[in-house]
Coordinates of C-alpha atoms in Angstrom, one line a residue:
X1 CA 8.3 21.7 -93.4
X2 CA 6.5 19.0 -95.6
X3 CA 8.9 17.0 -97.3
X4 CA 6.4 16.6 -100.5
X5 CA 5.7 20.3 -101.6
X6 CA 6.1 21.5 -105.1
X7 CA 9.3 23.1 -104.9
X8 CA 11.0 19.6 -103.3
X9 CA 9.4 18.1 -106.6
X10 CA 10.4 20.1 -108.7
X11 CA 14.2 20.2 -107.0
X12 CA 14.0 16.2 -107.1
X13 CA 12.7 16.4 -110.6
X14 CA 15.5 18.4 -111.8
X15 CA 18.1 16.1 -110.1
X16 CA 16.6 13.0 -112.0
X17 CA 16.5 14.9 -115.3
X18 CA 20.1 15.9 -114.5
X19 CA 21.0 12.6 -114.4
X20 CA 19.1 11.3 -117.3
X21 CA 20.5 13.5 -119.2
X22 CA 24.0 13.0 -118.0
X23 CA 23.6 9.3 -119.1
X24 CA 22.2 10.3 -122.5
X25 CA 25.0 12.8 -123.2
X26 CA 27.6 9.7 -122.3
X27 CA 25.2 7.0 -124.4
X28 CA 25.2 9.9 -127.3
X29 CA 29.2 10.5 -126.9
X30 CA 29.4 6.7 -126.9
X31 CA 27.2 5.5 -129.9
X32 CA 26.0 7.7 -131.7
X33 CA 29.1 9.6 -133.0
X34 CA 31.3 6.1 -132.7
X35 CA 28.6 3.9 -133.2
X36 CA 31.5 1.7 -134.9
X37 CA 34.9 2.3 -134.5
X38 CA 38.1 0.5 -135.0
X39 CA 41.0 1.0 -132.8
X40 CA 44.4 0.0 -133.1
X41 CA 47.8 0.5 -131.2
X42 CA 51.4 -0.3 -130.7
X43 CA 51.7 -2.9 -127.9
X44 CA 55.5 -3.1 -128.6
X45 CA 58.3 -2.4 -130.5
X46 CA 61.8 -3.2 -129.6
X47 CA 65.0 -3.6 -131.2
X48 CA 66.4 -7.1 -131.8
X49 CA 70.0 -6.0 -133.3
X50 CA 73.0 -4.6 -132.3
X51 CA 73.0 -1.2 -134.9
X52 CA 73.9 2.0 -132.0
X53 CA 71.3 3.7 -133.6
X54 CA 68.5 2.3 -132.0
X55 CA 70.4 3.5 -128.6
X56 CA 70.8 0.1 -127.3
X57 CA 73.4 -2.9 -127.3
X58 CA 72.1 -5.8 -128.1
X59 CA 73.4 -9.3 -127.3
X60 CA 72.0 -12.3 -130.2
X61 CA 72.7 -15.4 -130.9
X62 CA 71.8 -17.8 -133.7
X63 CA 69.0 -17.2 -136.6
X64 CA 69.6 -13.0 -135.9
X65 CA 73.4 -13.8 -136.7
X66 CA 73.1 -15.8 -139.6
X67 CA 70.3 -14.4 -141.3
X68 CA 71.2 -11.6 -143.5
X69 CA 70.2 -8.2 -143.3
X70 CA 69.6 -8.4 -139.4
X71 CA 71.7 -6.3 -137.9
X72 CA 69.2 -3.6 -137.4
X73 CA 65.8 -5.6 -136.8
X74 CA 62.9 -4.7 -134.5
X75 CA 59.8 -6.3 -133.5
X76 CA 56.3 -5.1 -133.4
X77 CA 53.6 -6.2 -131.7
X78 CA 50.2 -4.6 -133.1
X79 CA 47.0 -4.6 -131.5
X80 CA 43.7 -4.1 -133.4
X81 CA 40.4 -3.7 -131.8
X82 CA 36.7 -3.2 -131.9
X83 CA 35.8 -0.9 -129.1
X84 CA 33.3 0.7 -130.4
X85 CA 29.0 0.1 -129.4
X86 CA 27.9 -1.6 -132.4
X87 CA 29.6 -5.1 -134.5
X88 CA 31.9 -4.5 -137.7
X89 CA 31.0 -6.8 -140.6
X90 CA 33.9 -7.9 -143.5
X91 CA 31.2 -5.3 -145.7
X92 CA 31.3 -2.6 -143.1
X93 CA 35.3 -2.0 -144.2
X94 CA 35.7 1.4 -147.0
X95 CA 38.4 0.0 -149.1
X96 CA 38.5 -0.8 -152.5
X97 CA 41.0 -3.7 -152.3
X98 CA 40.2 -7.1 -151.2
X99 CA 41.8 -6.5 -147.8
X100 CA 40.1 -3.5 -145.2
X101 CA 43.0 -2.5 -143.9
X102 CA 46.9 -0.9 -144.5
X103 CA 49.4 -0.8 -141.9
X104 CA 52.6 1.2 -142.9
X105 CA 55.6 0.7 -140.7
X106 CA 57.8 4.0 -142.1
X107 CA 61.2 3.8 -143.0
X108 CA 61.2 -0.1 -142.4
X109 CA 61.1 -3.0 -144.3
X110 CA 58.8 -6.2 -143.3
X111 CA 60.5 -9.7 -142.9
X112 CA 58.5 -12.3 -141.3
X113 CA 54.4 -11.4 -140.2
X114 CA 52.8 -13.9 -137.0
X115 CA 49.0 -13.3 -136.7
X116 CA 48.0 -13.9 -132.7
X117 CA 44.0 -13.9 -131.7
X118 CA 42.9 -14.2 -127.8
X119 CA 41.3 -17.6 -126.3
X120 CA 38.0 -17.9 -127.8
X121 CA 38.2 -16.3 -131.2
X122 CA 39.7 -18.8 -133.2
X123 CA 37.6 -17.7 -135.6
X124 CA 39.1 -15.2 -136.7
X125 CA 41.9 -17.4 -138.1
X126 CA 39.9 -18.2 -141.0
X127 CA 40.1 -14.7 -142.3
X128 CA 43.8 -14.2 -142.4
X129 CA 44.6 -16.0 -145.9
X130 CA 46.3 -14.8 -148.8
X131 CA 43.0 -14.8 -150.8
X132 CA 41.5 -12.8 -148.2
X133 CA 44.1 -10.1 -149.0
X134 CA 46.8 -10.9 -146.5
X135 CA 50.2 -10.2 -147.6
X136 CA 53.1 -7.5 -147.4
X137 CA 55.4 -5.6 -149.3
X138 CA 58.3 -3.6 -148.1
X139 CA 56.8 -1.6 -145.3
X140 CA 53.4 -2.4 -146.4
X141 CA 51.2 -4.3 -144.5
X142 CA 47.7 -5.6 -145.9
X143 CA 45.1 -6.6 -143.6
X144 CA 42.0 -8.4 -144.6
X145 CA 38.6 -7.7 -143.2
X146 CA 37.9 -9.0 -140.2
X147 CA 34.5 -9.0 -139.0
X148 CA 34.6 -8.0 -134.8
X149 CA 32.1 -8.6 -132.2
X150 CA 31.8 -5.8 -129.7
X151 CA 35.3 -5.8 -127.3
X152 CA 37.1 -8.5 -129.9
X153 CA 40.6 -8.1 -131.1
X154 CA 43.6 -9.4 -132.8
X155 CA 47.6 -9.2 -132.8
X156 CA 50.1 -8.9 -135.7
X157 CA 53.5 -9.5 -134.5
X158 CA 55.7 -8.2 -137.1
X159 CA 59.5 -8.9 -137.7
X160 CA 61.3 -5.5 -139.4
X161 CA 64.6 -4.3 -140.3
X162 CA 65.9 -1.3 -142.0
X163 CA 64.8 1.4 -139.3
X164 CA 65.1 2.6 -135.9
X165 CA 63.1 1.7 -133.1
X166 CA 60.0 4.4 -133.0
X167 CA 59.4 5.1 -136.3
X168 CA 55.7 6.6 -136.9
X169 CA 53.6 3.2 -137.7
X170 CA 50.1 4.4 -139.2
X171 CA 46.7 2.2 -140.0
X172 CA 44.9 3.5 -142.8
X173 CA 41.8 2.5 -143.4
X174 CA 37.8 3.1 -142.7
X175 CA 35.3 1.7 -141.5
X176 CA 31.4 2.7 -142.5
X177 CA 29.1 4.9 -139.9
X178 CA 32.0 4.7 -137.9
X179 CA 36.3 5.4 -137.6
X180 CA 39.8 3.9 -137.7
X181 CA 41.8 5.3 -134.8
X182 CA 44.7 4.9 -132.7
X183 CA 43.7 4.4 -128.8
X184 CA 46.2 3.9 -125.8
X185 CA 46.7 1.5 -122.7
X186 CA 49.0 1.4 -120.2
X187 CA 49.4 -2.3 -120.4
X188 CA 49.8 -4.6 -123.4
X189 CA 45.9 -6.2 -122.1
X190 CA 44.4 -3.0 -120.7
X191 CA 41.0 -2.4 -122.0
X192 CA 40.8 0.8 -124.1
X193 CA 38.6 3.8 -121.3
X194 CA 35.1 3.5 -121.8
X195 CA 34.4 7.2 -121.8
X196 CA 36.3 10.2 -123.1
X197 CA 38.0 11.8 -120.7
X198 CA 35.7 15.1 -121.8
X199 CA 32.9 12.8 -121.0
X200 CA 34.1 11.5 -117.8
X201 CA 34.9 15.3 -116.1
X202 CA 31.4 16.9 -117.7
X203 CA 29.1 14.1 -116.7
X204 CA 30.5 14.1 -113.0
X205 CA 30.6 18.0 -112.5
X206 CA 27.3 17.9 -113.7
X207 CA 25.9 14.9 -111.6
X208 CA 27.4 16.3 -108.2
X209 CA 26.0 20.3 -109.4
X210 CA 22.6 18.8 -109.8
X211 CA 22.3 16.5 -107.2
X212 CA 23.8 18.9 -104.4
X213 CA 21.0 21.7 -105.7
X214 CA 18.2 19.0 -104.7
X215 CA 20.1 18.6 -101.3
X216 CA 20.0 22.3 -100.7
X217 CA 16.0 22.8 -101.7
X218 CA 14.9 19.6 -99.8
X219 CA 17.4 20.1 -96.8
X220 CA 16.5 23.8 -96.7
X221 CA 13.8 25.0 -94.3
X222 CA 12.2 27.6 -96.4
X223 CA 8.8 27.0 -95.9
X224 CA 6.3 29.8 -97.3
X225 CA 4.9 32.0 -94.7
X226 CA 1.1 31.4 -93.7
X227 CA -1.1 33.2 -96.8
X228 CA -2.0 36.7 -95.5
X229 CA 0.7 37.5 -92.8
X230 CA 0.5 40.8 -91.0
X231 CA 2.4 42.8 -88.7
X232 CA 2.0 44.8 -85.9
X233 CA 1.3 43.8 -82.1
X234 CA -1.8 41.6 -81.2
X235 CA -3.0 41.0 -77.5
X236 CA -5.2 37.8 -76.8
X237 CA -6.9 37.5 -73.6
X238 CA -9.6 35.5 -71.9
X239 CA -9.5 31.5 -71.6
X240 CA -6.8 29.9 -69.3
X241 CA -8.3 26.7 -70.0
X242 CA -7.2 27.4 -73.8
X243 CA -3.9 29.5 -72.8
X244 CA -1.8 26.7 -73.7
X245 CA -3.3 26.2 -77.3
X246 CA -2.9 30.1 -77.7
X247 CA 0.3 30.4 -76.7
X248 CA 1.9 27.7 -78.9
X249 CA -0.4 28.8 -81.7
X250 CA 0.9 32.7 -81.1
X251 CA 5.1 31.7 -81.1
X252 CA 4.3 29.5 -84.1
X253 CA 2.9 32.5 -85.9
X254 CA 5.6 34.9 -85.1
X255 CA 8.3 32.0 -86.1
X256 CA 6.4 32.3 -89.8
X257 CA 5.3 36.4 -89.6
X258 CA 8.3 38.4 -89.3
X259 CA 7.1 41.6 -87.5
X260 CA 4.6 39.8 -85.5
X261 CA 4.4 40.4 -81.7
X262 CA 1.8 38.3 -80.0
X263 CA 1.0 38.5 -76.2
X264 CA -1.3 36.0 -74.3
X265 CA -2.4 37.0 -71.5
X266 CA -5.3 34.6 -70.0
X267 CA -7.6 35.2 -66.7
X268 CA -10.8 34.0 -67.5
X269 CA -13.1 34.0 -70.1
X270 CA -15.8 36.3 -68.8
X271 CA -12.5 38.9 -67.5
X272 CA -11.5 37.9 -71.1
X273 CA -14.9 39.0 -73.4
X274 CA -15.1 42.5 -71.2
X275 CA -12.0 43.5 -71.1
X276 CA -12.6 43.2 -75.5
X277 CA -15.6 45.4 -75.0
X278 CA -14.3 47.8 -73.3
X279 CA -11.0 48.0 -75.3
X280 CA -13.4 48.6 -78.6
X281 CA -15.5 51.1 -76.7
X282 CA -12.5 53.3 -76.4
X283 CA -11.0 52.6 -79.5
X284 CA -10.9 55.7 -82.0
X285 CA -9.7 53.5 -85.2
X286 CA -12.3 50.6 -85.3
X287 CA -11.6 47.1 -84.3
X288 CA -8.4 46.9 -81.6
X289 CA -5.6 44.6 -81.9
X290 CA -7.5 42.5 -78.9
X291 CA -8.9 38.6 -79.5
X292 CA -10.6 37.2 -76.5
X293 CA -10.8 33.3 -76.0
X294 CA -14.4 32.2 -74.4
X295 CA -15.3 28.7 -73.1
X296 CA -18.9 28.8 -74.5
X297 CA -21.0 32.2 -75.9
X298 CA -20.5 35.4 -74.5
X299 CA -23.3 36.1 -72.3
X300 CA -25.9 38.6 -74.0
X301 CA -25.1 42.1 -72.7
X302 CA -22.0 42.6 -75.7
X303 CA -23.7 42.9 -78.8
X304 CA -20.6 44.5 -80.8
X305 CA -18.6 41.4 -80.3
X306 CA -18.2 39.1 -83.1
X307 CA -17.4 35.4 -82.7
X308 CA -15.4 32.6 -84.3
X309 CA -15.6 28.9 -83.4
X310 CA -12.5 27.5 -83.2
X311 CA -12.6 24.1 -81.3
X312 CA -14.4 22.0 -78.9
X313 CA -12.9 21.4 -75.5
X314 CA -13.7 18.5 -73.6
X315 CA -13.6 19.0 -69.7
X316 CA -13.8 16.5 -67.3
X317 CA -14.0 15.8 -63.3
X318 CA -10.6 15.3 -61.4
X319 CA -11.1 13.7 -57.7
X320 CA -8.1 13.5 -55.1
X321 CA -6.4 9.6 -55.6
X322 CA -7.4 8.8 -52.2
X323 CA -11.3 8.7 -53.8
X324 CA -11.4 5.3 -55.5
X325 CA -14.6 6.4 -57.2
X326 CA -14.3 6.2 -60.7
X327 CA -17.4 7.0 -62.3
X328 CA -20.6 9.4 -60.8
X329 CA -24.1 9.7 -62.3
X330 CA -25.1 13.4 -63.1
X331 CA -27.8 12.9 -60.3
X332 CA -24.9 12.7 -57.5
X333 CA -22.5 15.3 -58.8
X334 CA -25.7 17.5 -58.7
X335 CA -26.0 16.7 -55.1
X336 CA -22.5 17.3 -54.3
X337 CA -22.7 20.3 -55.8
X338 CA -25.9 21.5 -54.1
X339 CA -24.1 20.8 -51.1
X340 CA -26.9 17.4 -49.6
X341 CA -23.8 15.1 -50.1
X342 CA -21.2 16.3 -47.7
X343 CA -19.3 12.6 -46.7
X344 CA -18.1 10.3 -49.4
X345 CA -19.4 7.6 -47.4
X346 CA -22.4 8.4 -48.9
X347 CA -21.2 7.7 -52.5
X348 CA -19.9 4.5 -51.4
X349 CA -15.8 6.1 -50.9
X350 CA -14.1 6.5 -47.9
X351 CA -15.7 8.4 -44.5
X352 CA -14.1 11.8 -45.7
X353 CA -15.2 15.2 -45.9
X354 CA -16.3 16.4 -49.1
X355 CA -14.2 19.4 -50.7
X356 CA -15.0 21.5 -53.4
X357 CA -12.4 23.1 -55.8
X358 CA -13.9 25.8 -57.7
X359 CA -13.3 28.3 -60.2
X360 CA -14.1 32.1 -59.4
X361 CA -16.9 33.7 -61.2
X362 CA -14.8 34.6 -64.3
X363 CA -14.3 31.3 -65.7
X364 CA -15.1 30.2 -69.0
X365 CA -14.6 26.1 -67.1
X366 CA -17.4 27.1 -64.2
X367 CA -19.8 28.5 -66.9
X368 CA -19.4 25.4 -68.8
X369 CA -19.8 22.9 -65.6
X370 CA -23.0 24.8 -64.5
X371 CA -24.0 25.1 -68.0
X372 CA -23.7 21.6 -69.2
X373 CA -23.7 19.4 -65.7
X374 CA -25.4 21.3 -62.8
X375 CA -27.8 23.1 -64.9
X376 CA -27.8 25.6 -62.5
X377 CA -25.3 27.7 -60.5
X378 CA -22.7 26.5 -57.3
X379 CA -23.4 27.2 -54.2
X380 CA -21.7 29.9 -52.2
X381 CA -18.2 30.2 -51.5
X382 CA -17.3 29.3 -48.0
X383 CA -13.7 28.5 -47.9
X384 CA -10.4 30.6 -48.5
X385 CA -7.9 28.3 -47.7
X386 CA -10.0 24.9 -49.7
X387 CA -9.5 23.4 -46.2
X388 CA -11.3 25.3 -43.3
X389 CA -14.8 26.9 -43.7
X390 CA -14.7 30.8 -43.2
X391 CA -18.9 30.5 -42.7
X392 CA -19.9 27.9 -40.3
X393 CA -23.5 27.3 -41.6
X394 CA -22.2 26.8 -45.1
X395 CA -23.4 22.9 -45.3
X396 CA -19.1 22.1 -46.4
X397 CA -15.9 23.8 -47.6
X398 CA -16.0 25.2 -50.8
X399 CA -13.5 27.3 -52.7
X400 CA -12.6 29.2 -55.6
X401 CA -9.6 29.6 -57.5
X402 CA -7.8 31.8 -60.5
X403 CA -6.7 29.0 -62.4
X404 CA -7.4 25.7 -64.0
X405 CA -4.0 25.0 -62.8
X406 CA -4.4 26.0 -59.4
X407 CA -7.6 23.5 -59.3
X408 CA -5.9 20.6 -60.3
X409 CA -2.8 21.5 -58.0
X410 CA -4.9 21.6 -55.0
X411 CA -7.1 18.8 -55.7
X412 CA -4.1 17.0 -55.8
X413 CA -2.8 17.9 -52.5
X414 CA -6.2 18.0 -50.6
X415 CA -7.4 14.0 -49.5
X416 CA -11.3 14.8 -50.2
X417 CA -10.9 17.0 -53.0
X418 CA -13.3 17.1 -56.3
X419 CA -12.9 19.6 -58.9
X420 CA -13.2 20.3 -62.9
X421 CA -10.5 21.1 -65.6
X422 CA -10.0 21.2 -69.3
X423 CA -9.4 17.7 -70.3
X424 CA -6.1 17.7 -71.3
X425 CA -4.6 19.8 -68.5
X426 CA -6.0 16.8 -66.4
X427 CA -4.3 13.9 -68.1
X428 CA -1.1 12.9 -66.6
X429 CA -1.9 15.1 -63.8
X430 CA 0.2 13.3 -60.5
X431 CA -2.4 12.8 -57.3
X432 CA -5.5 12.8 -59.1
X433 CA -7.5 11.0 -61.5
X434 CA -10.8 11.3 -63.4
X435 CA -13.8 10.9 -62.6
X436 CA -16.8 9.6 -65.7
X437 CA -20.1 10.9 -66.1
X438 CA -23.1 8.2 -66.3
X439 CA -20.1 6.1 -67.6
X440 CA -19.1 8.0 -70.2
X441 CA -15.4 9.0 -69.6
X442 CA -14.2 12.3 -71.2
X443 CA -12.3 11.8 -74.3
X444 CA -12.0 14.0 -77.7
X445 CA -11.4 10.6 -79.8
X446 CA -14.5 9.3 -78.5
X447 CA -15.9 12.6 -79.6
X448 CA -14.8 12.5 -82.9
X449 CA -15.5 9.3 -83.7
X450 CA -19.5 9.3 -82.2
X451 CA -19.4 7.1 -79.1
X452 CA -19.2 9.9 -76.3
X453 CA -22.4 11.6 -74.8
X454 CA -20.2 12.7 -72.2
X455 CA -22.6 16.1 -71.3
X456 CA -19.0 18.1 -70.1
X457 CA -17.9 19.9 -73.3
X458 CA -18.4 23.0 -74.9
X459 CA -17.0 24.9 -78.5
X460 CA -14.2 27.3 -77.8
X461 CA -15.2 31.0 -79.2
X462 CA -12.4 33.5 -80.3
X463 CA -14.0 37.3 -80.2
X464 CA -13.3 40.0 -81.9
X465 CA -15.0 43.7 -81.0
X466 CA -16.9 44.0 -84.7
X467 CA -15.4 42.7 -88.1
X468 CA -11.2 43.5 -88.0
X469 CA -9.6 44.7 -91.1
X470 CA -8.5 41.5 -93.5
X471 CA -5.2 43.1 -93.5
X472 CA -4.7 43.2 -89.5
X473 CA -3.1 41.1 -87.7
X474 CA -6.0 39.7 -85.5
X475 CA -7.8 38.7 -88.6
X476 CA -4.6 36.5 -90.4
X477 CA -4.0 35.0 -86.8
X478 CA -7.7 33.9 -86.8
X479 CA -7.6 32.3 -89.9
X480 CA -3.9 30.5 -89.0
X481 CA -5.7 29.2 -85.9
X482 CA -8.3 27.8 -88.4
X483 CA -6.6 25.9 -90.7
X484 CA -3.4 23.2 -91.3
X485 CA -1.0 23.7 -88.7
X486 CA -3.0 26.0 -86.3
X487 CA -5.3 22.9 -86.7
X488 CA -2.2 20.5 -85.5
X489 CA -1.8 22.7 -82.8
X490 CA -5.5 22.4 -81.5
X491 CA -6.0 19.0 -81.9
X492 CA -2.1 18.1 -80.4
X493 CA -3.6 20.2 -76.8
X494 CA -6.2 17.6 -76.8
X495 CA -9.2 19.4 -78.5
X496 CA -11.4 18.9 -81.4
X497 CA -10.3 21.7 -84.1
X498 CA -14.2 22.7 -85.7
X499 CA -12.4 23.3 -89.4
X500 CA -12.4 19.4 -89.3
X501 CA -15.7 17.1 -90.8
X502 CA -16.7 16.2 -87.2
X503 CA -15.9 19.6 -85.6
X504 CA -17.9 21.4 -88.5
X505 CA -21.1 19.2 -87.2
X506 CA -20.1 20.0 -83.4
X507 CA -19.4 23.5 -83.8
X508 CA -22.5 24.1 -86.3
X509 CA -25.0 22.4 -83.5
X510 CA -23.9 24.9 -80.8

């Protein structure tokens, strides 16, 4: 699967936008609403006398003895706050008096007042003056405005009598484009949460929802099938040279085409092109569910047969490793093959019989050798075993054999031993190695990129028997072998795919 196609975009798109909008949601739940907001609460407030109704004993000594009116006093320590977004100016308080703000301490009675500010704000000390509006009156408490930065605060420490411990202490006030309200801590210096809790539980379900839907689409294999797939059962036939390109092309296809059954069944290209024609001759429904694979054009005599070019092949020489010869002009691999060079000796190798590997009269690989290199046919078979001649006047041993494999396998094992193979069935190929043509070494890169005139190559045909339906299966297989990954396929086997720039020029020049 390609990691960049539109549904991944669209999955990754809608896990940034998720969690955009997450963060505008929490910016919106932040500012806009609260864009100022004051917030106050009780960091304390504890009984200094020895009344039973605040539920605790008290043990004093001094000033709370002598002072009268004591007996039941409690201390209060309250905390006031800007945690809101935005900075409060003295003008940004609602109230009418000269002070912004009224604390009332219920059922109590105020008897001493100690304004406390943090490191840093000193400040703020300016503001708490009597003309400013500070001041108190029985459980009245008048606060003056106090401009805040962002995250500033301030502490009133208030001395009370007259009440129990826990009696409901209230700021009243208001504060424009913005609230008075009580927050919570759970120490005296805790900083008030930064989100609601709301905020906090619908940004994060949201965040891990969205982002865990992207994982699924991207992670998820769920590649489209290939544009027109068919069912049914499909037979291709022909090219053994090509067999491995086919065979990878047809499990590929099945893997994407549910109710696809494709069988390659390779043994020769010219086996391959009539065994087609005679399939369509007997067919009573048109076209049969039959592509044969061809090294090079059919030869003349089936006119119903329609072709498609689907790659060029490069094929190349393969000598036994005990041959240090490298390289051969076209004149002396003419020779060899016309049987008037029977020694390599006479090449300049090793005093060692000549032995030639053939392919048997079906092969799309010997069409293409004569073709292209001999210009002409082989000479006779002579050999059945590659080793001994069967006809003593044959001029030296030649054989012929089913399979590109079975040429390479035996050229390998035979000291002596030249044959021909597909290029890339060659490479890597233990015992033997290649031999170059007028210098030129085989090579599909080469090919592609202009610097070969290696004469051993030839375009890979796929045949049908007449135009197949566009709904059948051997038409959609065709068309996956032609295009993006059939394409991969081709070119990872070593050949030149024709749907490519290049290939188009190759496969267009015959």
């Amino acid at each position: 699967m390609e990691w960049l196609s539109a549904e991944n975009v669209v999955a990754v798109g809608t896990a940034v936008i998720g969690v955009v909008a997450s963060a505008v949601m929490v910016w919106y739940e932040r500012r806009v609403p609260r864009r100022k907001r004051l917030g106050y609460r009780v960091q304390m407030d504890n009984p200094i006398g020895d009344d039973v109704r605040s539920g605790r004993a008290n043990v004093r000594l001094g000033l709370f003895d002598e002072t009268p009116g004591m007996s039941d006093a409690t201390l209060v320590l309250l905390r006031i706050e800007n945690d809101g977004a935005q900075s409060i100016a003295g003008d940004d308080y609602t109230s009418r008096e000269r002070h912004g703000l009224t604390a009332v301490f219920t059922d109590r009675t105020i008897r001493g007042v100690s304004v406390t500010q943090p490191p840093g704000t000193d400040h703020l000390m300016d503001h708490f003056t009597a003309a400013a509006g500070l001041g108190y009156a029985d459980g009245t408490l008048r606060i003056p405005r106090v401009p805040l930065n962002r995250g500033e605060h301030f502490k009133v420490l208030v001395l009370l009598s007259g009440g129990d411990v826990g009696c409901p202490i209230r700021l009243i006030g208001g504060i424009r484009d913005g609230e008075v309200r009580p927050n919570r801590s759970t120490t005296p210096d805790d900083q008030p949460p930064l989100f609601s809790r709301a905020a906090r539980l619908i940004t994060v379900l949201l965040t891990v929802c969205v982002v865990t839907l992207a994982l699924i689409v991207v992670l998820r294999d769920d590649s489209p099938p290939p544009i027109g797939c068919a069912q049914g059962t499909l037979t291709v036939t022909g090219s053994t040279a090509f067999e491995p390109v086919m065979r990878e092309l047809a499990e590929k296809y099945e893997e994407d085409c549910a109710g696809a059954t494709i069988t390659v069944d390779a043994h020769g290209s010219t086996a391959g092109v009539r065994e087609l024609d005679a399939a369509g001759q007997e067919s009573k429904n048109g076209s049969p569910a039959v592509v044969a694979l061809s090294d090079g054009p059919k030869p003349g005599d089936f006119p119903r047969l329609r072709e498609n070019r689907v790659a060029v092949s490069v094929f190349t020489l393969v000598v036994n490793d005990d041959i240090p010869l490298r390289n051969l002009s076209l004149t002396d691999v003419r020779r060899l093959y016309r049987g008037e060079i029977r020694n390599w000796k006479q090449l300049g190798g090793p005093d060692r019989p000549v032995l030639l590997v053939s392919r048997d009269a079906n092969s799309g690989t010997r069409q293409v050798f004569q073709r292209r290199v001999l210009g002409r046919g082989e000479i006779a078979n002579s050999s059945l075993d590659c080793v001994h001649k069967d006809d003593a006047t044959a001029p030296l041993v030649r054989c012929e054999l089913d399979s590109t494999d079975q040429v390479l396998d035996t050229v390998a094992r035979l000291p002596g031993a030249i044959g021909y193979s597909e290029l890339n069935n060659a490479i890597g190929h233990q015992g033997l190695h290649r031999l170059g043509l007028d210098g030129h070494t085989a090579s599909v890169e080469d090919l592609e990129h202009g610097t070969s005139d290696s004469p051993y190559r030839e375009i890979e045909y796929a045949y049908t028997y007449g135009q197949p339906p566009a709904d059948s299966l051997a038409s959609s297989f065709l068309s996956y072998v032609g295009r993006g990954s059939g394409q991969d396929v081709v070119r990872t086997h070593g050949h030149l795919p024709c749907g490519t720039p290049v290939g188009l020029r190759i496969c267009g020049a015959g």
